[in-house]
Amino acid sequence: SRPELWRPAAYSETLGVSSGTLGTSFTPGNATFGSWASLGTTTKKHFWAQLGVQIDNNTMSAHGTRIQLGIGAGGASDTHVIIDHQVISNSSEECWSAPQTSCTWEIPAGAELWVRGNNSAAPVTGYNATAVLFGG
């Protein structure tokens, strides 16, 4: 009923992936956020961001991980969180995630995107992330 609210994309860009990788690796903190890891810099202006996360590890533990996508310089005071995402796993090597919030953002060309995580327990290794962006 409100077609003016639809914003079609004319192009997309993926950050955090290079040939032969699973994404950009990052290490969540244990009950605190780990350091920001850079996914790369945008080449065009975008209005939508989607965060992709996977855990490449044969042994999982039961825990929840809060993962954030940020825009800025990667520092504690100069990075603005644009997506706050929850990934949950169990010891049966199953993972699931809650719906992402706030995917609509005006992201300028030349912006650097970052990822970090906060685990409810000692995190396993193998966290990787990518960001898929849409604009036009």
mmCIF file of N, CA and C in Angstrom:
data_model
loop_
_atom_site.group_PDB
_atom_site.id
_atom_site.type_symbol
_atom_site.label_atom_id
_atom_site.label_comp_id
_atom_site.label_asym_id
_atom_site.label_seq_id
_atom_site.Cartn_x
_atom_site.Cartn_y
_atom_site.Cartn_z
ATOM 1 N N SER A 1 0.811 -1.196 0.000
ATOM 2 C CA SER A 1 0.000 0.000 0.000
ATOM 3 C C SER A 1 0.859 1.266 0.000
ATOM 4 N N ARG A 2 2.164 1.154 0.273
ATOM 5 C CA ARG A 2 3.053 2.325 0.323
ATOM 6 C C ARG A 2 4.301 2.060 -0.517
ATOM 7 N N PRO A 3 4.163 2.048 -1.841
ATOM 8 C CA PRO A 3 5.322 1.717 -2.683
ATOM 9 C C PRO A 3 6.482 2.687 -2.541
ATOM 10 N N GLU A 4 6.232 3.896 -2.084
ATOM 11 C CA GLU A 4 7.324 4.860 -1.915
ATOM 12 C C GLU A 4 8.283 4.457 -0.793
ATOM 13 N N LEU A 5 7.856 3.520 0.066
ATOM 14 C CA LEU A 5 8.720 3.054 1.148
ATOM 15 C C LEU A 5 9.698 1.973 0.685
ATOM 16 N N TRP A 6 9.474 1.387 -0.471
ATOM 17 C CA TRP A 6 10.379 0.370 -1.014
ATOM 18 C C TRP A 6 11.564 1.056 -1.657
ATOM 19 N N ARG A 7 12.724 0.561 -1.388
ATOM 20 C CA ARG A 7 13.943 1.146 -1.940
ATOM 21 C C ARG A 7 14.720 0.039 -2.657
ATOM 22 N N PRO A 8 14.555 -0.076 -3.962
ATOM 23 C CA PRO A 8 15.250 -1.150 -4.686
ATOM 24 C C PRO A 8 16.748 -0.859 -4.786
ATOM 25 N N ALA A 9 17.538 -1.911 -4.760
ATOM 26 C CA ALA A 9 18.989 -1.774 -4.888
ATOM 27 C C ALA A 9 19.397 -1.927 -6.343
ATOM 28 N N ALA A 10 20.401 -1.172 -6.745
ATOM 29 C CA ALA A 10 20.934 -1.252 -8.099
ATOM 30 C C ALA A 10 22.268 -1.995 -8.124
ATOM 31 N N TYR A 11 22.918 -2.143 -6.954
ATOM 32 C CA TYR A 11 24.201 -2.832 -6.892
ATOM 33 C C TYR A 11 24.419 -3.362 -5.480
ATOM 34 N N SER A 12 25.382 -4.272 -5.353
ATOM 35 C CA SER A 12 25.763 -4.796 -4.038
ATOM 36 C C SER A 12 27.281 -4.866 -3.959
ATOM 37 N N GLU A 13 27.759 -4.965 -2.748
ATOM 38 C CA GLU A 13 29.192 -5.089 -2.495
ATOM 39 C C GLU A 13 29.364 -5.989 -1.276
ATOM 40 N N THR A 14 30.337 -6.885 -1.320
ATOM 41 C CA THR A 14 30.617 -7.762 -0.188
ATOM 42 C C THR A 14 31.987 -7.413 0.374
ATOM 43 N N LEU A 15 32.044 -7.178 1.671
ATOM 44 C CA LEU A 15 33.302 -6.891 2.356
ATOM 45 C C LEU A 15 33.659 -8.055 3.272
ATOM 46 N N GLY A 16 34.943 -8.271 3.452
ATOM 47 C CA GLY A 16 35.403 -9.286 4.396
ATOM 48 C C GLY A 16 35.772 -10.601 3.761
ATOM 49 N N VAL A 17 35.659 -10.712 2.458
ATOM 50 C CA VAL A 17 35.957 -11.978 1.781
ATOM 51 C C VAL A 17 37.049 -11.755 0.755
ATOM 52 N N SER A 18 37.985 -12.651 0.721
ATOM 53 C CA SER A 18 38.970 -12.668 -0.358
ATOM 54 C C SER A 18 39.038 -14.095 -0.877
ATOM 55 N N SER A 19 39.676 -14.303 -1.970
ATOM 56 C CA SER A 19 39.722 -15.612 -2.611
ATOM 57 C C SER A 19 40.208 -16.695 -1.646
ATOM 58 N N GLY A 20 39.441 -17.768 -1.540
ATOM 59 C CA GLY A 20 39.835 -18.907 -0.716
ATOM 60 C C GLY A 20 39.622 -18.739 0.773
ATOM 61 N N THR A 21 38.901 -17.704 1.202
ATOM 62 C CA THR A 21 38.692 -17.510 2.639
ATOM 63 C C THR A 21 37.248 -17.792 3.019
ATOM 64 N N LEU A 22 37.027 -17.912 4.304
ATOM 65 C CA LEU A 22 35.681 -18.093 4.850
ATOM 66 C C LEU A 22 35.111 -16.767 5.339
ATOM 67 N N GLY A 23 35.836 -15.705 5.125
ATOM 68 C CA GLY A 23 35.469 -14.390 5.629
ATOM 69 C C GLY A 23 36.609 -13.860 6.466
ATOM 70 N N THR A 24 36.388 -12.717 7.077
ATOM 71 C CA THR A 24 37.404 -12.123 7.944
ATOM 72 C C THR A 24 37.320 -12.760 9.313
ATOM 73 N N SER A 25 38.436 -13.243 9.785
ATOM 74 C CA SER A 25 38.468 -13.902 11.080
ATOM 75 C C SER A 25 38.493 -12.851 12.198
ATOM 76 N N PHE A 26 37.774 -13.155 13.290
ATOM 77 C CA PHE A 26 37.788 -12.281 14.470
ATOM 78 C C PHE A 26 37.643 -13.143 15.710
ATOM 79 N N THR A 27 38.064 -12.621 16.849
ATOM 80 C CA THR A 27 38.021 -13.377 18.096
ATOM 81 C C THR A 27 37.123 -12.663 19.097
ATOM 82 N N PRO A 28 35.977 -13.270 19.439
ATOM 83 C CA PRO A 28 35.119 -12.666 20.466
ATOM 84 C C PRO A 28 35.814 -12.680 21.825
ATOM 85 N N GLY A 29 35.460 -11.724 22.639
ATOM 86 C CA GLY A 29 35.965 -11.705 24.006
ATOM 87 C C GLY A 29 35.173 -12.660 24.881
ATOM 88 N N ASN A 30 35.691 -12.955 26.066
ATOM 89 C CA ASN A 30 35.036 -13.818 27.042
ATOM 90 C C ASN A 30 34.313 -12.915 28.037
ATOM 91 N N ALA A 31 32.995 -12.775 27.848
ATOM 92 C CA ALA A 31 32.136 -11.918 28.667
ATOM 93 C C ALA A 31 32.461 -10.433 28.488
ATOM 94 N N THR A 32 33.157 -10.097 27.429
ATOM 95 C CA THR A 32 33.437 -8.717 27.050
ATOM 96 C C THR A 32 33.668 -8.703 25.546
ATOM 97 N N PHE A 33 33.597 -7.554 24.933
ATOM 98 C CA PHE A 33 33.834 -7.498 23.492
ATOM 99 C C PHE A 33 35.314 -7.634 23.188
ATOM 100 N N GLY A 34 35.622 -8.413 22.148
ATOM 101 C CA GLY A 34 36.980 -8.509 21.641
ATOM 102 C C GLY A 34 37.302 -7.275 20.810
ATOM 103 N N SER A 35 38.482 -7.268 20.229
ATOM 104 C CA SER A 35 38.914 -6.145 19.405
ATOM 105 C C SER A 35 38.153 -6.112 18.090
ATOM 106 N N TRP A 36 38.015 -4.922 17.532
ATOM 107 C CA TRP A 36 37.406 -4.756 16.223
ATOM 108 C C TRP A 36 38.339 -5.348 15.162
ATOM 109 N N ALA A 37 37.781 -6.050 14.165
ATOM 110 C CA ALA A 37 38.530 -6.552 13.009
ATOM 111 C C ALA A 37 37.945 -5.894 11.766
ATOM 112 N N SER A 38 38.808 -5.351 10.917
ATOM 113 C CA SER A 38 38.340 -4.639 9.728
ATOM 114 C C SER A 38 37.853 -5.605 8.658
ATOM 115 N N LEU A 39 36.659 -5.316 8.118
ATOM 116 C CA LEU A 39 36.133 -6.068 6.983
ATOM 117 C C LEU A 39 36.526 -5.422 5.659
ATOM 118 N N GLY A 40 36.937 -4.174 5.694
ATOM 119 C CA GLY A 40 37.339 -3.462 4.483
ATOM 120 C C GLY A 40 36.604 -2.140 4.347
ATOM 121 N N THR A 41 36.831 -1.510 3.204
ATOM 122 C CA THR A 41 36.306 -0.176 2.927
ATOM 123 C C THR A 41 35.356 -0.217 1.735
ATOM 124 N N THR A 42 34.249 0.477 1.848
ATOM 125 C CA THR A 42 33.260 0.507 0.772
ATOM 126 C C THR A 42 33.776 1.303 -0.426
ATOM 127 N N THR A 43 33.330 0.911 -1.613
ATOM 128 C CA THR A 43 33.706 1.651 -2.820
ATOM 129 C C THR A 43 32.559 2.525 -3.324
ATOM 130 N N LYS A 44 31.342 2.232 -2.850
ATOM 131 C CA LYS A 44 30.162 3.001 -3.253
ATOM 132 C C LYS A 44 29.319 3.323 -2.028
ATOM 133 N N LYS A 45 28.329 4.176 -2.215
ATOM 134 C CA LYS A 45 27.371 4.520 -1.163
ATOM 135 C C LYS A 45 26.329 3.398 -1.063
ATOM 136 N N HIS A 46 25.950 3.034 0.168
ATOM 137 C CA HIS A 46 24.977 1.953 0.398
ATOM 138 C C HIS A 46 23.897 2.400 1.380
ATOM 139 N N PHE A 47 22.754 1.720 1.333
ATOM 140 C CA PHE A 47 21.675 2.026 2.275
ATOM 141 C C PHE A 47 21.248 0.813 3.100
ATOM 142 N N TRP A 48 21.830 -0.358 2.853
ATOM 143 C CA TRP A 48 21.439 -1.581 3.567
ATOM 144 C C TRP A 48 22.686 -2.406 3.841
ATOM 145 N N ALA A 49 22.797 -2.970 5.044
ATOM 146 C CA ALA A 49 23.920 -3.843 5.413
ATOM 147 C C ALA A 49 23.374 -5.120 6.023
ATOM 148 N N GLN A 50 23.975 -6.236 5.667
ATOM 149 C CA GLN A 50 23.613 -7.530 6.227
ATOM 150 C C GLN A 50 24.905 -8.198 6.696
ATOM 151 N N LEU A 51 24.916 -8.742 7.886
ATOM 152 C CA LEU A 51 26.099 -9.367 8.463
ATOM 153 C C LEU A 51 25.996 -10.876 8.334
ATOM 154 N N GLY A 52 27.033 -11.497 7.787
ATOM 155 C CA GLY A 52 27.103 -12.956 7.700
ATOM 156 C C GLY A 52 28.181 -13.462 8.637
ATOM 157 N N VAL A 53 27.852 -14.442 9.486
ATOM 158 C CA VAL A 53 28.791 -14.971 10.475
ATOM 159 C C VAL A 53 28.788 -16.486 10.392
ATOM 160 N N GLN A 54 29.968 -17.081 10.484
ATOM 161 C CA GLN A 54 30.064 -18.532 10.590
ATOM 162 C C GLN A 54 31.180 -18.892 11.559
ATOM 163 N N ILE A 55 31.086 -20.100 12.099
ATOM 164 C CA ILE A 55 32.104 -20.602 13.013
ATOM 165 C C ILE A 55 32.698 -21.852 12.382
ATOM 166 N N ASP A 56 33.965 -21.811 12.035
ATOM 167 C CA ASP A 56 34.654 -22.921 11.397
ATOM 168 C C ASP A 56 35.439 -23.679 12.459
ATOM 169 N N ASN A 57 34.744 -24.587 13.155
ATOM 170 C CA ASN A 57 35.363 -25.341 14.232
ATOM 171 C C ASN A 57 34.619 -26.660 14.378
ATOM 172 N N ASN A 58 35.332 -27.765 14.496
ATOM 173 C CA ASN A 58 34.705 -29.087 14.639
ATOM 174 C C ASN A 58 34.168 -29.347 16.029
ATOM 175 N N THR A 59 34.600 -28.594 17.022
ATOM 176 C CA THR A 59 34.153 -28.790 18.398
ATOM 177 C C THR A 59 33.500 -27.511 18.893
ATOM 178 N N MET A 60 32.223 -27.591 19.166
ATOM 179 C CA MET A 60 31.495 -26.417 19.640
ATOM 180 C C MET A 60 31.143 -26.579 21.114
ATOM 181 N N SER A 61 30.832 -25.479 21.739
ATOM 182 C CA SER A 61 30.350 -25.494 23.114
ATOM 183 C C SER A 61 29.056 -24.686 23.166
ATOM 184 N N ALA A 62 28.297 -24.898 24.208
ATOM 185 C CA ALA A 62 27.032 -24.186 24.356
ATOM 186 C C ALA A 62 27.318 -22.762 24.838
ATOM 187 N N HIS A 63 27.006 -21.799 23.993
ATOM 188 C CA HIS A 63 27.205 -20.407 24.370
ATOM 189 C C HIS A 63 26.438 -19.487 23.424
ATOM 190 N N GLY A 64 26.332 -18.249 23.829
ATOM 191 C CA GLY A 64 25.747 -17.215 22.990
ATOM 192 C C GLY A 64 26.811 -16.179 22.692
ATOM 193 N N THR A 65 26.814 -15.687 21.471
ATOM 194 C CA THR A 65 27.790 -14.678 21.079
ATOM 195 C C THR A 65 27.058 -13.484 20.486
ATOM 196 N N ARG A 66 27.291 -12.341 21.034
ATOM 197 C CA ARG A 66 26.743 -11.094 20.507
ATOM 198 C C ARG A 66 27.774 -10.522 19.542
ATOM 199 N N ILE A 67 27.392 -10.321 18.294
ATOM 200 C CA ILE A 67 28.322 -9.870 17.270
ATOM 201 C C ILE A 67 27.837 -8.530 16.726
ATOM 202 N N GLN A 68 28.761 -7.597 16.594
ATOM 203 C CA GLN A 68 28.412 -6.256 16.142
ATOM 204 C C GLN A 68 29.144 -5.909 14.856
ATOM 205 N N LEU A 69 28.431 -5.223 13.962
ATOM 206 C CA LEU A 69 29.016 -4.627 12.770
ATOM 207 C C LEU A 69 29.077 -3.135 13.032
ATOM 208 N N GLY A 70 30.257 -2.560 12.868
ATOM 209 C CA GLY A 70 30.425 -1.142 13.143
ATOM 210 C C GLY A 70 31.002 -0.402 11.955
ATOM 211 N N ILE A 71 30.794 0.910 11.955
ATOM 212 C CA ILE A 71 31.345 1.792 10.925
ATOM 213 C C ILE A 71 32.165 2.853 11.639
ATOM 214 N N GLY A 72 33.361 3.129 11.136
ATOM 215 C CA GLY A 72 34.217 4.132 11.757
ATOM 216 C C GLY A 72 35.669 3.754 11.639
ATOM 217 N N ALA A 73 36.426 4.032 12.689
ATOM 218 C CA ALA A 73 37.869 3.822 12.660
ATOM 219 C C ALA A 73 38.314 2.587 13.438
ATOM 220 N N GLY A 74 37.380 1.837 14.026
ATOM 221 C CA GLY A 74 37.739 0.611 14.729
ATOM 222 C C GLY A 74 38.188 0.798 16.162
ATOM 223 N N GLY A 75 37.974 1.971 16.712
ATOM 224 C CA GLY A 75 38.332 2.226 18.100
ATOM 225 C C GLY A 75 37.100 2.225 18.987
ATOM 226 N N ALA A 76 37.308 2.154 20.270
ATOM 227 C CA ALA A 76 36.196 2.081 21.217
ATOM 228 C C ALA A 76 35.303 3.314 21.156
ATOM 229 N N SER A 77 35.882 4.488 20.919
ATOM 230 C CA SER A 77 35.086 5.714 20.951
ATOM 231 C C SER A 77 34.730 6.246 19.567
ATOM 232 N N ASP A 78 35.286 5.656 18.508
ATOM 233 C CA ASP A 78 35.033 6.217 17.177
ATOM 234 C C ASP A 78 34.443 5.212 16.188
ATOM 235 N N THR A 79 33.802 4.161 16.705
ATOM 236 C CA THR A 79 33.119 3.189 15.849
ATOM 237 C C THR A 79 31.660 3.122 16.272
ATOM 238 N N HIS A 80 30.762 3.365 15.315
ATOM 239 C CA HIS A 80 29.322 3.362 15.573
ATOM 240 C C HIS A 80 28.751 2.000 15.182
ATOM 241 N N VAL A 81 28.068 1.335 16.104
ATOM 242 C CA VAL A 81 27.469 0.019 15.845
ATOM 243 C C VAL A 81 26.236 0.198 14.971
ATOM 244 N N ILE A 82 26.205 -0.508 13.825
ATOM 245 C CA ILE A 82 25.045 -0.425 12.942
ATOM 246 C C ILE A 82 24.240 -1.724 12.927
ATOM 247 N N ILE A 83 24.832 -2.840 13.343
ATOM 248 C CA ILE A 83 24.091 -4.104 13.481
ATOM 249 C C ILE A 83 24.550 -4.777 14.766
ATOM 250 N N ASP A 84 23.594 -5.240 15.559
ATOM 251 C CA ASP A 84 23.851 -6.009 16.773
ATOM 252 C C ASP A 84 23.182 -7.362 16.567
ATOM 253 N N HIS A 85 23.955 -8.419 16.487
ATOM 254 C CA HIS A 85 23.476 -9.731 16.061
ATOM 255 C C HIS A 85 23.799 -10.780 17.123
ATOM 256 N N GLN A 86 22.932 -11.762 17.299
ATOM 257 C CA GLN A 86 23.128 -12.817 18.291
ATOM 258 C C GLN A 86 23.249 -14.170 17.614
ATOM 259 N N VAL A 87 24.351 -14.883 17.885
ATOM 260 C CA VAL A 87 24.552 -16.249 17.385
ATOM 261 C C VAL A 87 24.617 -17.175 18.586
ATOM 262 N N ILE A 88 23.864 -18.281 18.531
ATOM 263 C CA ILE A 88 23.811 -19.233 19.635
ATOM 264 C C ILE A 88 24.267 -20.595 19.120
ATOM 265 N N SER A 89 25.059 -21.300 19.919
ATOM 266 C CA SER A 89 25.493 -22.639 19.519
ATOM 267 C C SER A 89 25.337 -23.592 20.698
ATOM 268 N N ASN A 90 25.364 -24.881 20.373
ATOM 269 C CA ASN A 90 25.330 -25.889 21.432
ATOM 270 C C ASN A 90 26.441 -26.900 21.194
ATOM 271 N N SER A 91 26.606 -27.851 22.098
ATOM 272 C CA SER A 91 27.700 -28.814 21.995
ATOM 273 C C SER A 91 27.462 -29.862 20.908
ATOM 274 N N SER A 92 26.300 -29.856 20.274
ATOM 275 C CA SER A 92 26.014 -30.770 19.164
ATOM 276 C C SER A 92 26.420 -30.144 17.825
ATOM 277 N N GLU A 93 27.209 -29.085 17.877
ATOM 278 C CA GLU A 93 27.707 -28.387 16.697
ATOM 279 C C GLU A 93 26.596 -27.774 15.859
ATOM 280 N N GLU A 94 25.543 -27.315 16.517
ATOM 281 C CA GLU A 94 24.457 -26.619 15.846
ATOM 282 C C GLU A 94 24.556 -25.137 16.190
ATOM 283 N N CYS A 95 24.295 -24.305 15.202
ATOM 284 C CA CYS A 95 24.288 -22.850 15.416
ATOM 285 C C CYS A 95 22.990 -22.284 14.880
ATOM 286 N N TRP A 96 22.481 -21.273 15.502
ATOM 287 C CA TRP A 96 21.334 -20.544 14.988
ATOM 288 C C TRP A 96 21.478 -19.101 15.418
ATOM 289 N N SER A 97 20.757 -18.229 14.770
ATOM 290 C CA SER A 97 20.904 -16.818 15.079
ATOM 291 C C SER A 97 19.558 -16.129 15.143
ATOM 292 N N ALA A 98 19.535 -15.072 15.918
ATOM 293 C CA ALA A 98 18.344 -14.232 16.032
ATOM 294 C C ALA A 98 18.297 -13.300 14.828
ATOM 295 N N PRO A 99 17.118 -12.799 14.471
ATOM 296 C CA PRO A 99 17.047 -11.842 13.366
ATOM 297 C C PRO A 99 17.918 -10.617 13.633
ATOM 298 N N GLN A 100 18.512 -10.107 12.572
ATOM 299 C CA GLN A 100 19.338 -8.915 12.717
ATOM 300 C C GLN A 100 18.458 -7.684 12.849
ATOM 301 N N THR A 101 18.954 -6.721 13.587
ATOM 302 C CA THR A 101 18.222 -5.482 13.787
ATOM 303 C C THR A 101 18.916 -4.336 13.065
ATOM 304 N N SER A 102 18.175 -3.342 12.718
ATOM 305 C CA SER A 102 18.702 -2.085 12.182
ATOM 306 C C SER A 102 19.634 -2.265 10.993
ATOM 307 N N CYS A 103 19.161 -2.928 9.953
ATOM 308 C CA CYS A 103 19.996 -3.155 8.766
ATOM 309 C C CYS A 103 20.013 -1.957 7.828
ATOM 310 N N THR A 104 19.111 -0.998 8.011
ATOM 311 C CA THR A 104 19.026 0.161 7.131
ATOM 312 C C THR A 104 19.898 1.285 7.667
ATOM 313 N N TRP A 105 20.945 1.621 6.906
ATOM 314 C CA TRP A 105 21.871 2.687 7.281
ATOM 315 C C TRP A 105 22.368 3.376 6.037
ATOM 316 N N GLU A 106 22.648 4.646 6.126
ATOM 317 C CA GLU A 106 23.306 5.371 5.040
ATOM 318 C C GLU A 106 24.806 5.216 5.250
ATOM 319 N N ILE A 107 25.433 4.416 4.401
ATOM 320 C CA ILE A 107 26.858 4.119 4.511
ATOM 321 C C ILE A 107 27.557 4.785 3.330
ATOM 322 N N PRO A 108 28.416 5.753 3.574
ATOM 323 C CA PRO A 108 29.048 6.468 2.461
ATOM 324 C C PRO A 108 30.148 5.641 1.798
ATOM 325 N N ALA A 109 30.474 6.007 0.573
ATOM 326 C CA ALA A 109 31.637 5.416 -0.099
ATOM 327 C C ALA A 109 32.882 5.779 0.701
ATOM 328 N N GLY A 110 33.815 4.843 0.806
ATOM 329 C CA GLY A 110 35.039 5.090 1.558
ATOM 330 C C GLY A 110 34.927 4.820 3.043
ATOM 331 N N ALA A 111 33.792 4.283 3.509
ATOM 332 C CA ALA A 111 33.616 3.978 4.931
ATOM 333 C C ALA A 111 34.240 2.623 5.243
ATOM 334 N N GLU A 112 34.896 2.522 6.392
ATOM 335 C CA GLU A 112 35.465 1.248 6.812
ATOM 336 C C GLU A 112 34.501 0.556 7.768
ATOM 337 N N LEU A 113 34.249 -0.743 7.524
ATOM 338 C CA LEU A 113 33.351 -1.528 8.372
ATOM 339 C C LEU A 113 34.168 -2.507 9.212
ATOM 340 N N TRP A 114 33.684 -2.745 10.414
ATOM 341 C CA TRP A 114 34.397 -3.550 11.404
ATOM 342 C C TRP A 114 33.459 -4.559 12.037
ATOM 343 N N VAL A 115 34.014 -5.645 12.590
ATOM 344 C CA VAL A 115 33.232 -6.655 13.301
ATOM 345 C C VAL A 115 33.937 -6.983 14.617
ATOM 346 N N ARG A 116 33.139 -7.301 15.647
ATOM 347 C CA ARG A 116 33.675 -7.758 16.931
ATOM 348 C C ARG A 116 32.622 -8.624 17.612
ATOM 349 N N GLY A 117 33.033 -9.370 18.638
ATOM 350 C CA GLY A 117 32.097 -10.253 19.326
ATOM 351 C C GLY A 117 32.297 -10.266 20.824
ATOM 352 N N ASN A 118 31.241 -10.675 21.529
ATOM 353 C CA ASN A 118 31.214 -10.797 22.978
ATOM 354 C C ASN A 118 30.571 -12.139 23.285
ATOM 355 N N ASN A 119 31.343 -13.075 23.835
ATOM 356 C CA ASN A 119 30.861 -14.425 24.080
ATOM 357 C C ASN A 119 30.459 -14.600 25.533
ATOM 358 N N SER A 120 29.437 -15.414 25.767
ATOM 359 C CA SER A 120 28.951 -15.653 27.126
ATOM 360 C C SER A 120 29.863 -16.576 27.918
ATOM 361 N N ALA A 121 30.793 -17.254 27.251
ATOM 362 C CA ALA A 121 31.752 -18.153 27.891
ATOM 363 C C ALA A 121 33.050 -18.061 27.097
ATOM 364 N N ALA A 122 34.004 -18.897 27.432
ATOM 365 C CA ALA A 122 35.255 -18.892 26.662
ATOM 366 C C ALA A 122 34.926 -19.279 25.223
ATOM 367 N N PRO A 123 35.196 -18.403 24.258
ATOM 368 C CA PRO A 123 34.806 -18.680 22.881
ATOM 369 C C PRO A 123 35.693 -19.732 22.218
ATOM 370 N N VAL A 124 35.093 -20.476 21.300
ATOM 371 C CA VAL A 124 35.869 -21.373 20.451
ATOM 372 C C VAL A 124 36.547 -20.525 19.380
ATOM 373 N N THR A 125 37.473 -21.105 18.670
ATOM 374 C CA THR A 125 38.130 -20.394 17.577
ATOM 375 C C THR A 125 37.344 -20.599 16.288
ATOM 376 N N GLY A 126 37.685 -19.842 15.272
ATOM 377 C CA GLY A 126 37.102 -20.050 13.961
ATOM 378 C C GLY A 126 35.976 -19.115 13.568
ATOM 379 N N TYR A 127 35.791 -18.011 14.286
ATOM 380 C CA TYR A 127 34.751 -17.049 13.927
ATOM 381 C C TYR A 127 35.175 -16.280 12.674
ATOM 382 N N ASN A 128 34.269 -16.175 11.711
ATOM 383 C CA ASN A 128 34.504 -15.435 10.463
ATOM 384 C C ASN A 128 33.265 -14.609 10.139
ATOM 385 N N ALA A 129 33.476 -13.472 9.488
ATOM 386 C CA ALA A 129 32.345 -12.605 9.162
ATOM 387 C C ALA A 129 32.538 -11.945 7.795
ATOM 388 N N THR A 130 31.419 -11.635 7.174
ATOM 389 C CA THR A 130 31.374 -10.838 5.952
ATOM 390 C C THR A 130 30.215 -9.852 6.102
ATOM 391 N N ALA A 131 30.246 -8.808 5.311
ATOM 392 C CA ALA A 131 29.127 -7.865 5.252
ATOM 393 C C ALA A 131 28.710 -7.732 3.788
ATOM 394 N N VAL A 132 27.416 -7.882 3.534
ATOM 395 C CA VAL A 132 26.868 -7.674 2.206
ATOM 396 C C VAL A 132 26.087 -6.373 2.249
ATOM 397 N N LEU A 133 26.416 -5.460 1.333
ATOM 398 C CA LEU A 133 25.855 -4.124 1.330
ATOM 399 C C LEU A 133 25.093 -3.893 0.025
ATOM 400 N N PHE A 134 24.021 -3.119 0.100
ATOM 401 C CA PHE A 134 23.208 -2.806 -1.070
ATOM 402 C C PHE A 134 23.050 -1.308 -1.201
ATOM 403 N N GLY A 135 23.048 -0.814 -2.435
ATOM 404 C CA GLY A 135 22.888 0.617 -2.674
ATOM 405 C C GLY A 135 22.358 0.895 -4.053
ATOM 406 N N GLY A 136 22.251 2.152 -4.367
ATOM 407 C CA GLY A 136 21.794 2.557 -5.702
ATOM 408 C C GLY A 136 20.580 3.445 -5.642
#
